[in-house]
CSV table of C-alpha atoms in Angstrom, one decimal:
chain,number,residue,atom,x,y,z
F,1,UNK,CA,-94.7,51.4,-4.3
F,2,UNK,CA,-96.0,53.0,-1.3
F,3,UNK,CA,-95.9,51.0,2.3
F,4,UNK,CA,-97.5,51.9,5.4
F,5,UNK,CA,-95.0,50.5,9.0
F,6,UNK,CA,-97.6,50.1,12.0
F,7,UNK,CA,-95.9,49.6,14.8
F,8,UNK,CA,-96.4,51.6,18.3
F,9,UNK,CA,-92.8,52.3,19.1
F,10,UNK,CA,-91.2,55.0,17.0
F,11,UNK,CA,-88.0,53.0,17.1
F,12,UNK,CA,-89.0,50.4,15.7
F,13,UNK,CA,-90.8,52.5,13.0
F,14,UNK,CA,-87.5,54.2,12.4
F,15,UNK,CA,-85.7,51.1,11.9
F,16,UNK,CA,-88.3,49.5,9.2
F,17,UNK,CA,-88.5,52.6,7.7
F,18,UNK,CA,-84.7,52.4,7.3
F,19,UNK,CA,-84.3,49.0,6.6
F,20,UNK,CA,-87.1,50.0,3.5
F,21,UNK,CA,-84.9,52.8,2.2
F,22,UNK,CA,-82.0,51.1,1.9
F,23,UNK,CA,-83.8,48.1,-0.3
F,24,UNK,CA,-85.2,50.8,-2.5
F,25,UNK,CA,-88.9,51.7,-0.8
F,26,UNK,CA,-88.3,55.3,-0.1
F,27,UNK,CA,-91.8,55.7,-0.3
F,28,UNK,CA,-93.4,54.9,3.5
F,29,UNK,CA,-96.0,56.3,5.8
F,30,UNK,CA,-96.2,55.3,9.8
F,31,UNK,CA,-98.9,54.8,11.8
F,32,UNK,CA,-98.8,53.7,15.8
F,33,UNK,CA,-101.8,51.2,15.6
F,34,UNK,CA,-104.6,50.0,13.8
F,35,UNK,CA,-107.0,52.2,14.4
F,36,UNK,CA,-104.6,55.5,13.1
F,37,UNK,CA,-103.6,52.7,10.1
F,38,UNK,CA,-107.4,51.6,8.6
F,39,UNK,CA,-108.2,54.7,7.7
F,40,UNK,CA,-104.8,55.5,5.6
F,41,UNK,CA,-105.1,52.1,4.4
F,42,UNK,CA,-108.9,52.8,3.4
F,43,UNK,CA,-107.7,55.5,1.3
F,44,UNK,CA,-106.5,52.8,-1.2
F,45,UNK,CA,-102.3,54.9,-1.5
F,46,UNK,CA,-100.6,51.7,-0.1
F,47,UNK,CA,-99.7,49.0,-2.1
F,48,UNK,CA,-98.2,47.1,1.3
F,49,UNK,CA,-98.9,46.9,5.3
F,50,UNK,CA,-96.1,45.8,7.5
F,51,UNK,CA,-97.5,46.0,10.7
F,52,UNK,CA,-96.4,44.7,14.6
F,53,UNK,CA,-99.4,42.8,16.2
F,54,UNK,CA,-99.0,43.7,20.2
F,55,UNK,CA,-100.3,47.7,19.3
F,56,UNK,CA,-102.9,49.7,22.1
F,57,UNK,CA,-105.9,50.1,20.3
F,58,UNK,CA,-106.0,47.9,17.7
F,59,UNK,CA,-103.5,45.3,17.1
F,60,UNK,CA,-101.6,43.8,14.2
F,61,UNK,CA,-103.9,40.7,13.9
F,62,UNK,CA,-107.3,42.6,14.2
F,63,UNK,CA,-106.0,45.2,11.6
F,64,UNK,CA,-105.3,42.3,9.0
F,65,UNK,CA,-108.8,40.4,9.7
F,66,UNK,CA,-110.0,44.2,9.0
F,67,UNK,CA,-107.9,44.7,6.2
F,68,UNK,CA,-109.0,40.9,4.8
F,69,UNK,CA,-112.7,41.6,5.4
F,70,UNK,CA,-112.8,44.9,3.3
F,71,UNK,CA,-113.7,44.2,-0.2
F,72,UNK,CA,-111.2,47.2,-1.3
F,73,UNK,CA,-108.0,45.6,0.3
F,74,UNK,CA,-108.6,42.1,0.5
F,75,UNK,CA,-105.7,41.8,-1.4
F,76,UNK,CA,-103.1,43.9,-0.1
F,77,UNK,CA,-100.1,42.3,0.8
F,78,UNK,CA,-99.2,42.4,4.7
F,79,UNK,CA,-96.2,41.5,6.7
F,80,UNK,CA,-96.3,41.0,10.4
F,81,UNK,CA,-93.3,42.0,12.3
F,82,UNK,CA,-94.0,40.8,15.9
F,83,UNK,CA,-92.2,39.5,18.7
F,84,UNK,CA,-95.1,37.1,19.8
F,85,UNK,CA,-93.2,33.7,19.0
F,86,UNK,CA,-96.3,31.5,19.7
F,87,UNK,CA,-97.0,28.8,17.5
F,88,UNK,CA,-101.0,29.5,18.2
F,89,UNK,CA,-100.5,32.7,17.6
F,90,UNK,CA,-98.5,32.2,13.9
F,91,UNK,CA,-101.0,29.7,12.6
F,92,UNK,CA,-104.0,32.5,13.8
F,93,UNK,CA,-102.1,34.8,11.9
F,94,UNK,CA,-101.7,32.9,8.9
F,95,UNK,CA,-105.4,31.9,8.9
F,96,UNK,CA,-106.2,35.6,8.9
F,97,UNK,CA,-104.6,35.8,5.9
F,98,UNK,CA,-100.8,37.4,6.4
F,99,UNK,CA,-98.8,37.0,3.6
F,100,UNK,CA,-95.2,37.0,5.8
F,101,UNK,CA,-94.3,36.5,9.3
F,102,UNK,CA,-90.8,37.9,10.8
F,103,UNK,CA,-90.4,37.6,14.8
F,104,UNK,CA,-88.5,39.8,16.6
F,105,UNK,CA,-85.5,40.5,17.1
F,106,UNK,CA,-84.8,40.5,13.1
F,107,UNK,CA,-81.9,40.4,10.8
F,108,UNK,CA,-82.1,43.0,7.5
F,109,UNK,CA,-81.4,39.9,5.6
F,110,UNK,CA,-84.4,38.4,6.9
F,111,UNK,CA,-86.8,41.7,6.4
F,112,UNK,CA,-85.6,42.0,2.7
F,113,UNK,CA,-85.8,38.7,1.9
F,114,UNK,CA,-89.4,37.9,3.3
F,115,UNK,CA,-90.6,41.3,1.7
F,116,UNK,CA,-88.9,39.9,-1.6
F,117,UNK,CA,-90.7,36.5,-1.5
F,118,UNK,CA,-94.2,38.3,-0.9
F,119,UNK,CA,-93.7,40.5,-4.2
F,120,UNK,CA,-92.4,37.4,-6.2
F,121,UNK,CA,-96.0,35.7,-5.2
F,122,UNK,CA,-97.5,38.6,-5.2
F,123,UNK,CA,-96.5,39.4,-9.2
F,124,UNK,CA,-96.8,35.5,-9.7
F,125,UNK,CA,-100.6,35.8,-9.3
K,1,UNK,CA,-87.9,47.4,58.3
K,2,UNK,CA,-90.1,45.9,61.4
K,3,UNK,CA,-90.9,42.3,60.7
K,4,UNK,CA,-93.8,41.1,60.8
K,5,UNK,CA,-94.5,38.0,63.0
K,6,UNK,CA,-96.7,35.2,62.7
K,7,UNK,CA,-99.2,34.2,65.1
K,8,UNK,CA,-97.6,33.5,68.6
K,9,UNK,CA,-100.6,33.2,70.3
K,10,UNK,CA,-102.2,29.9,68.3
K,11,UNK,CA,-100.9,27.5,70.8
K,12,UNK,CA,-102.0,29.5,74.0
K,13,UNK,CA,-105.6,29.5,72.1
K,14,UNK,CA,-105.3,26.1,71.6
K,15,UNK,CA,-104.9,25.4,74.9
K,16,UNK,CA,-107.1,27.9,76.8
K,17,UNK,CA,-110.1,26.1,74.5
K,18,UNK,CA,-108.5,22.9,75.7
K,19,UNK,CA,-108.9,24.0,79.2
K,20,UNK,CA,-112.1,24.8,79.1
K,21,UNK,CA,-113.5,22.0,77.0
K,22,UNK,CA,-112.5,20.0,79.9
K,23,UNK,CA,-114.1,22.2,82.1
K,24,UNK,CA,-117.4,22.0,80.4
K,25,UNK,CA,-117.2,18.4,80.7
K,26,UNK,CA,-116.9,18.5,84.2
K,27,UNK,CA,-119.4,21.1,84.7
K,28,UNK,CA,-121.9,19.4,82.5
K,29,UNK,CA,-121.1,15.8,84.9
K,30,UNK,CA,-121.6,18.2,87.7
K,31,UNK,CA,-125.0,18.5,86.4
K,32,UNK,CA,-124.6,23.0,87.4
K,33,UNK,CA,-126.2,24.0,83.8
K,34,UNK,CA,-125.6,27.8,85.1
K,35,UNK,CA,-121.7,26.9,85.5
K,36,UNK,CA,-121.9,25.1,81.9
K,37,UNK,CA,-123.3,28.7,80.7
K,38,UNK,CA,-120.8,30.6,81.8
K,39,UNK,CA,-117.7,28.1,80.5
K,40,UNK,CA,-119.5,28.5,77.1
K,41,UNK,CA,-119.9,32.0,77.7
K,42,UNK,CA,-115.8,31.8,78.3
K,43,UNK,CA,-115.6,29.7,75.0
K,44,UNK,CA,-117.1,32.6,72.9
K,45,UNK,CA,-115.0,35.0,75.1
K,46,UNK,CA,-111.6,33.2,74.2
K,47,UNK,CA,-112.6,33.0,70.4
K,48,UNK,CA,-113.6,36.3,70.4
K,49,UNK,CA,-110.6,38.0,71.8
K,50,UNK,CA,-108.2,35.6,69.6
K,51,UNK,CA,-110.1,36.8,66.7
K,52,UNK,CA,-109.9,40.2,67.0
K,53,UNK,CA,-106.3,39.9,68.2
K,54,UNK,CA,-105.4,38.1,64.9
K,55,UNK,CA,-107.7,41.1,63.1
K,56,UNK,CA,-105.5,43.6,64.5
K,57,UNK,CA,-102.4,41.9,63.6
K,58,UNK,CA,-103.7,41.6,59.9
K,59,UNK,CA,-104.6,45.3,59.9
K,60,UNK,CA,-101.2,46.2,61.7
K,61,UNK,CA,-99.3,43.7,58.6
K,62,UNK,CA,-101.7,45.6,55.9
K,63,UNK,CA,-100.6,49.1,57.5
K,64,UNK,CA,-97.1,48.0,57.4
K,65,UNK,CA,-96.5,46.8,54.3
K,66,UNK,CA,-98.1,49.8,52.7
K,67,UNK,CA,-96.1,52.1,54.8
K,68,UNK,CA,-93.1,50.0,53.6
K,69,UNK,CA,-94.2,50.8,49.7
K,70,UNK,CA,-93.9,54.1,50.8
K,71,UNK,CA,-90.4,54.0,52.7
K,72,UNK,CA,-87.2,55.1,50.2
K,73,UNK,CA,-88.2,58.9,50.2
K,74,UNK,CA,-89.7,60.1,53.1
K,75,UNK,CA,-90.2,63.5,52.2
K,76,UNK,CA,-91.8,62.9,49.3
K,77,UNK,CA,-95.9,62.0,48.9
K,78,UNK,CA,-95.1,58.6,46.5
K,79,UNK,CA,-95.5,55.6,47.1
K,80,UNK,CA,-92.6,53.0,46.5
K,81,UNK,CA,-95.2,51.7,43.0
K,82,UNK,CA,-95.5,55.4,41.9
K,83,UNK,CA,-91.9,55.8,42.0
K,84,UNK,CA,-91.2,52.3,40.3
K,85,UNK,CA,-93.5,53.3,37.7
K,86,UNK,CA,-91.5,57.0,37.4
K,87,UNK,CA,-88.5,54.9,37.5
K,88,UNK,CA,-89.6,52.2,33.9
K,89,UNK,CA,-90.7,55.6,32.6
K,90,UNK,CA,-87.5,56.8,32.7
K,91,UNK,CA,-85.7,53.0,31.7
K,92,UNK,CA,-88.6,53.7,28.7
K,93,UNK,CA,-87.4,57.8,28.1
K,94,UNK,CA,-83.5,56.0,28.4
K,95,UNK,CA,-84.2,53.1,25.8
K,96,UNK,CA,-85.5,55.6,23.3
K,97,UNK,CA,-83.2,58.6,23.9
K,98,UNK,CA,-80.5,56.0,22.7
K,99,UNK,CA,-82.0,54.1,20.0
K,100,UNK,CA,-83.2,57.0,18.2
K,101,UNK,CA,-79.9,59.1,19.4
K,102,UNK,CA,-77.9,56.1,17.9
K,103,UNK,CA,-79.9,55.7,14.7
K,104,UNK,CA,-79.6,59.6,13.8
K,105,UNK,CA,-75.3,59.2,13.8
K,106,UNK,CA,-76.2,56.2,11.6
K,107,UNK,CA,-78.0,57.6,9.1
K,108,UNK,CA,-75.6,61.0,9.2
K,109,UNK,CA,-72.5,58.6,8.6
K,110,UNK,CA,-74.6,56.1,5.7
K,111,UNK,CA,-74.2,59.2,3.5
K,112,UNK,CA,-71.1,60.0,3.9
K,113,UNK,CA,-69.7,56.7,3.6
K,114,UNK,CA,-71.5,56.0,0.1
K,115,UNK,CA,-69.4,59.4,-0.9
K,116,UNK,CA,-66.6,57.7,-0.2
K,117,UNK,CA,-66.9,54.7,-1.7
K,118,UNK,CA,-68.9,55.6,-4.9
K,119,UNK,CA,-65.2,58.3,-5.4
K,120,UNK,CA,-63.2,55.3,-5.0
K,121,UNK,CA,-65.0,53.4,-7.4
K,122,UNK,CA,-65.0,56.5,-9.7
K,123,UNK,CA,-61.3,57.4,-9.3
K,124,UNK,CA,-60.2,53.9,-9.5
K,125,UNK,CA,-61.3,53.5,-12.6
K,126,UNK,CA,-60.4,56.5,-14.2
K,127,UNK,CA,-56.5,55.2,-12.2
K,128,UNK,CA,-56.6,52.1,-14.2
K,129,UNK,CA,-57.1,54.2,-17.6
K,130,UNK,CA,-54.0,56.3,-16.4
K,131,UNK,CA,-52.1,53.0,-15.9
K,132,UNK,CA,-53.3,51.4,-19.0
K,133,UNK,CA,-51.8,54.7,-20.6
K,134,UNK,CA,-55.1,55.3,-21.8
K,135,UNK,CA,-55.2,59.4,-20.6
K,136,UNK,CA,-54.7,62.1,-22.1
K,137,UNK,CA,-52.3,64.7,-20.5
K,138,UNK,CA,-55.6,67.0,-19.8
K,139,UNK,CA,-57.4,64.4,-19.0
K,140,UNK,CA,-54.7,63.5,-16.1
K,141,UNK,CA,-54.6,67.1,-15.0
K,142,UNK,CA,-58.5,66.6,-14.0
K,143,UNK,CA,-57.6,63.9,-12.8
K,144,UNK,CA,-54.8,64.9,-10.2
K,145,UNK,CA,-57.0,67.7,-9.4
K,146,UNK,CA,-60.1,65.3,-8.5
K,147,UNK,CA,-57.5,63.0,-6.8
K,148,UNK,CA,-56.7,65.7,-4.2
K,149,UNK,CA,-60.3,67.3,-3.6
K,150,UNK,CA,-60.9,63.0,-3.2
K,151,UNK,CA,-58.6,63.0,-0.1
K,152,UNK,CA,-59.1,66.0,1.6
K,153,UNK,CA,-62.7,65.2,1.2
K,154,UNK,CA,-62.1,61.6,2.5
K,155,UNK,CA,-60.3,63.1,5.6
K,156,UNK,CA,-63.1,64.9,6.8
K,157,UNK,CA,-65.6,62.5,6.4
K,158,UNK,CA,-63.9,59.9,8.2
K,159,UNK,CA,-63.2,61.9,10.5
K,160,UNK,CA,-67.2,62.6,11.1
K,161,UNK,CA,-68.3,59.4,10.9
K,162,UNK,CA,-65.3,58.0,13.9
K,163,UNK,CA,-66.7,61.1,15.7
K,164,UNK,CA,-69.9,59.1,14.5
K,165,UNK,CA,-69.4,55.9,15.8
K,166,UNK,CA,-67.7,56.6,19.4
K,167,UNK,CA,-71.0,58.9,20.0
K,168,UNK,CA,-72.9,55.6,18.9
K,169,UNK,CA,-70.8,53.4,21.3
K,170,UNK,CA,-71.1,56.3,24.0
K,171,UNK,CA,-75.3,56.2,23.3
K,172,UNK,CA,-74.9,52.6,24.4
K,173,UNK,CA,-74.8,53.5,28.8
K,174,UNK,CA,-78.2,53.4,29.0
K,175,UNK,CA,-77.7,49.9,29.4
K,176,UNK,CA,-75.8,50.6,33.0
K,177,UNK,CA,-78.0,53.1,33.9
K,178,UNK,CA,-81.5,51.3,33.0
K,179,UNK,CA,-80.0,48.1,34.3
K,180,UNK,CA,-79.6,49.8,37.5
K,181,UNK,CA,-83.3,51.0,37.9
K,182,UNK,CA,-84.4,47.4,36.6
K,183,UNK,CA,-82.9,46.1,39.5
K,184,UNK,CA,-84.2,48.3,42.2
K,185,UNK,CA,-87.6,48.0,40.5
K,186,UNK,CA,-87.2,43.9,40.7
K,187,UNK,CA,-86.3,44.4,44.2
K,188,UNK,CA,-88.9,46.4,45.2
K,189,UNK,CA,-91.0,43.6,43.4
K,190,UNK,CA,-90.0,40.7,45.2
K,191,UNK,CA,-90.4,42.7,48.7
K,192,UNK,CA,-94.3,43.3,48.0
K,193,UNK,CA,-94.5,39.8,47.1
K,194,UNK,CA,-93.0,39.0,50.3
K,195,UNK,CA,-95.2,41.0,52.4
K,196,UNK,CA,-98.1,39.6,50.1
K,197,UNK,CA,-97.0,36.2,51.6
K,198,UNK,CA,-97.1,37.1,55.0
K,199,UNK,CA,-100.7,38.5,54.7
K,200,UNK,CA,-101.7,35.6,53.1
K,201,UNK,CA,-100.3,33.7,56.6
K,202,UNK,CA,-102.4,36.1,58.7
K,203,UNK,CA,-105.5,36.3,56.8
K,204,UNK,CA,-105.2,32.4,57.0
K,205,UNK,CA,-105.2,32.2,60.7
K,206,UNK,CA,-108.3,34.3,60.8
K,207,UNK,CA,-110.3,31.8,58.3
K,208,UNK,CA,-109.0,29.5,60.8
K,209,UNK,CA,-110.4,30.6,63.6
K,210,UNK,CA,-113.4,31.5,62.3
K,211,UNK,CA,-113.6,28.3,60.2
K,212,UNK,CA,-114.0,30.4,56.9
K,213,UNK,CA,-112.9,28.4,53.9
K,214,UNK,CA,-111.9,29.7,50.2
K,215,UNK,CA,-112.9,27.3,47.4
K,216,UNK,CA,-109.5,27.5,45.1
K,217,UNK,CA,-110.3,28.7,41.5
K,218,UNK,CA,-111.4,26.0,39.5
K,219,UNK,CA,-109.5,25.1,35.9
K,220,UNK,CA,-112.3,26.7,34.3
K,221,UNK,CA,-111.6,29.8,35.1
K,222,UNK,CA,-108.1,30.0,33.5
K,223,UNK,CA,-108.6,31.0,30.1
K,224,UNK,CA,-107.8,28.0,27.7
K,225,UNK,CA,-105.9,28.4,25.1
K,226,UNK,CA,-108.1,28.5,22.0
K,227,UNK,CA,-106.8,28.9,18.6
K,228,UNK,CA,-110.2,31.5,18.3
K,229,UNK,CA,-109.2,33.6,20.7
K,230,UNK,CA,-105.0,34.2,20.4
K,231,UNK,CA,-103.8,37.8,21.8
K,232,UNK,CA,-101.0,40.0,22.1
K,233,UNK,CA,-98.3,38.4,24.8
K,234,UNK,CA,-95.2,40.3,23.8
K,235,UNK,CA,-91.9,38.9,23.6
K,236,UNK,CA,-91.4,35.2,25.3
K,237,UNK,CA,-88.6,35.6,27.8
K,238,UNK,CA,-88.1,31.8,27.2
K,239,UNK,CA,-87.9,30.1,23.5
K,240,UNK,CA,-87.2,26.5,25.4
K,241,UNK,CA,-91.4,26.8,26.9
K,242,UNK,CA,-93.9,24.3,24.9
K,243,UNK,CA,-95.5,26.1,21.7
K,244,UNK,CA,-92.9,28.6,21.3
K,245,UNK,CA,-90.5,29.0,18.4
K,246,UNK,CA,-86.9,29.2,18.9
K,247,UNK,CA,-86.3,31.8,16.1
K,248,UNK,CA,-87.0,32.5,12.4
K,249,UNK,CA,-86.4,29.6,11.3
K,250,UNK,CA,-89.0,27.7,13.1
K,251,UNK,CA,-91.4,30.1,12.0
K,252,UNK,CA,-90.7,29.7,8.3
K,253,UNK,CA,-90.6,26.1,8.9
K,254,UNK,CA,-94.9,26.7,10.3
K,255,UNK,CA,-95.5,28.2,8.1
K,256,UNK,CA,-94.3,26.2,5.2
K,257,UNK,CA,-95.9,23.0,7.1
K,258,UNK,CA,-99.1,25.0,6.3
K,259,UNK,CA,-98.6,25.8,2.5
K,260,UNK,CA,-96.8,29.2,2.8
């Protein structure tokens, strides 16, 4: 299982990538923003995105309508970890296709049990 | 700081056009059409000089309030926005010195304190055979020896990871200190807007004078919201605002009421 975190603040990299570790995903890349991520992604090594949405360059939400309209990883699984708390912006989000939304500021409870319910689905299908 | 004053002057223009409206009047009954000239000529003369006087004063406000950006280090080139911007740099530099500072003693002390509990776990069980009288005499020797390298080896790591966690509550200042600069920054804020205002006041006496009007921006050219064209905001400030979720749980809650 290999994950790519996008997300423009190291920290906050730092922190998924932890949070990761300790549920047993010791496997992850970063990227700061969805122009650095497609390319890794279009390599076909990750078997999950979990990406923030406000990103300079490309954000979150264009990343996954990229990710969605490329016939190769249509079907990846993605998680957005934002802070935008919009209800617009949720439902645009979950018509581009995300798989799991998590606002900021998060609990580790709340990460590992959204990433959980995506693989359950996911290995469902 | 030199304030800046409204237009004193209004009322005397006012009343010098006052004057010499009347004056016109009684020139014109007079029937002396070179006398009418000339109070029209005055008319133009008293615009004229009330115009450029309220000019000046905008140009003197616009002066001012830029030299006022500027005021807090005089020896130095910046501007009061260049050093507010230097100043979330360094609330930025702060904010990330600490978080990543605070997360390295974390993930130094996770380690150690999964030694200490996965021994415990080990020696306790290996304890309960010894009380259950299930040990063999060489078996307890090991064990007394483990027992011993156990604690001494417990000592030290709690002692790293309290060094640990006082550096982590230490790491935590930043708070002060970028609080601090968030303030001065606000202030600084809220005095441009201020001086904003006032030019606003003396710009608007000009348009008076010279009958200029501004057509306000229409509703149209606000961006709607449209579902086809959501972007980035960042984090909302205020959860109680129309279309914003309080938390998770309203999320999940969406996003159930749409089949997830």
């Amino acid at each position: 299982m290999k994950i790519l975190v996008v997300d423009d603040f190291s920290t906050m990299r730092r922190i998924v990538k932890n949070l990761l570790r300790d549920l047993g995903f010791t496997n992850t890349q970063e990227a700061d923003d969805g122009l650095t991520a497609l390319p890794m992604l279009q390599t076909g090594e990750f078997d999950f995105l979990v990406t923030d949405w406000n990103m300079p360059g490309m954000t979150g939400l264009d990343l996954l309508k990229h990710v969605r309209a490329d016939d190769k990883l249509k079907t990846l699984p993605v998680l957005m970890v934002t802070a935008e708390a919009k209800r617009d912006q949720i439902v645009a989000a979950a018509q581009a296709g995300v798989n799991g939304y998590v606002v900021k500021p998060f609990t580790a409870a709340v990460l590992k049990e959204k990433i959980e319910k995506i693989f359950e689905r996911v290995e469902g299908l | 700081m030199a304030e800046m004053h409204l237009d004193t002057h209004a009322p005397s223009f006012q009343q010098d056009i006052k004057e010499l409206a009347e004056d016109l009047l009684r020139k014109i009954d007079d029937g002396d059409l070179g006398k009418v000239v000339e109070v029209v000529n005055s008319i133009n003369d008293v615009r004229d000089r009330t115009l450029y006087e309220e000019i000046g004063k905008l140009t003197r406000g616009l002066h001012e309030a830029i030299k006022n950006l500027k005021a807090g280090d005089e020896l130095s080139e910046q501007t009061g926005m260049v050093q507010a911007s230097d100043k979330l740099s360094y609330v930025m530099e702060m904010t990330d010195k600490a978080a990543n500072k605070t997360m390295d003693l974390v993930e130094e002390g996770m380690p150690l304190n999964s030694e200490i509990q996965g021994g415990a776990e080990e020696l306790h069980e290996e304890w309960q055979k010894f009380l259950r009288k299930e040990l063999a005499p060489d078996d307890f020797r090991i064990l007394s020896k483990k027992i011993d390298k156990y604690l001494l080896k417990t000592q030290m790591s709690s002692k790293k990871i309290s060094s640990n966690l006082s550096d982590i509550l230490m790491a935590q200042d930043f708070q002060d200190l970028t609080g601090q600069v968030i303030n001065r920054v606000t202030k600084l804020v809220t005095e441009v807007e201020s001086r904003l205002v006032d030019l606003v006041a003396m710009a608007g006496e000009v348009d008076r004078i010279t009958g200029i009007t501004h057509t306000e921006p229409s509703s149209n050219d606000i961006p709607q919201d449209g579902s086809e064209n959501v972007t980035a905001e960042g984090p909302q400030t205020d959860t109680s605002l129309d279309g914003v979720v309080g938390g998770q749980d309203d999320v999940d809650d969406l996003l159930s009421s749409l089949g997830f």
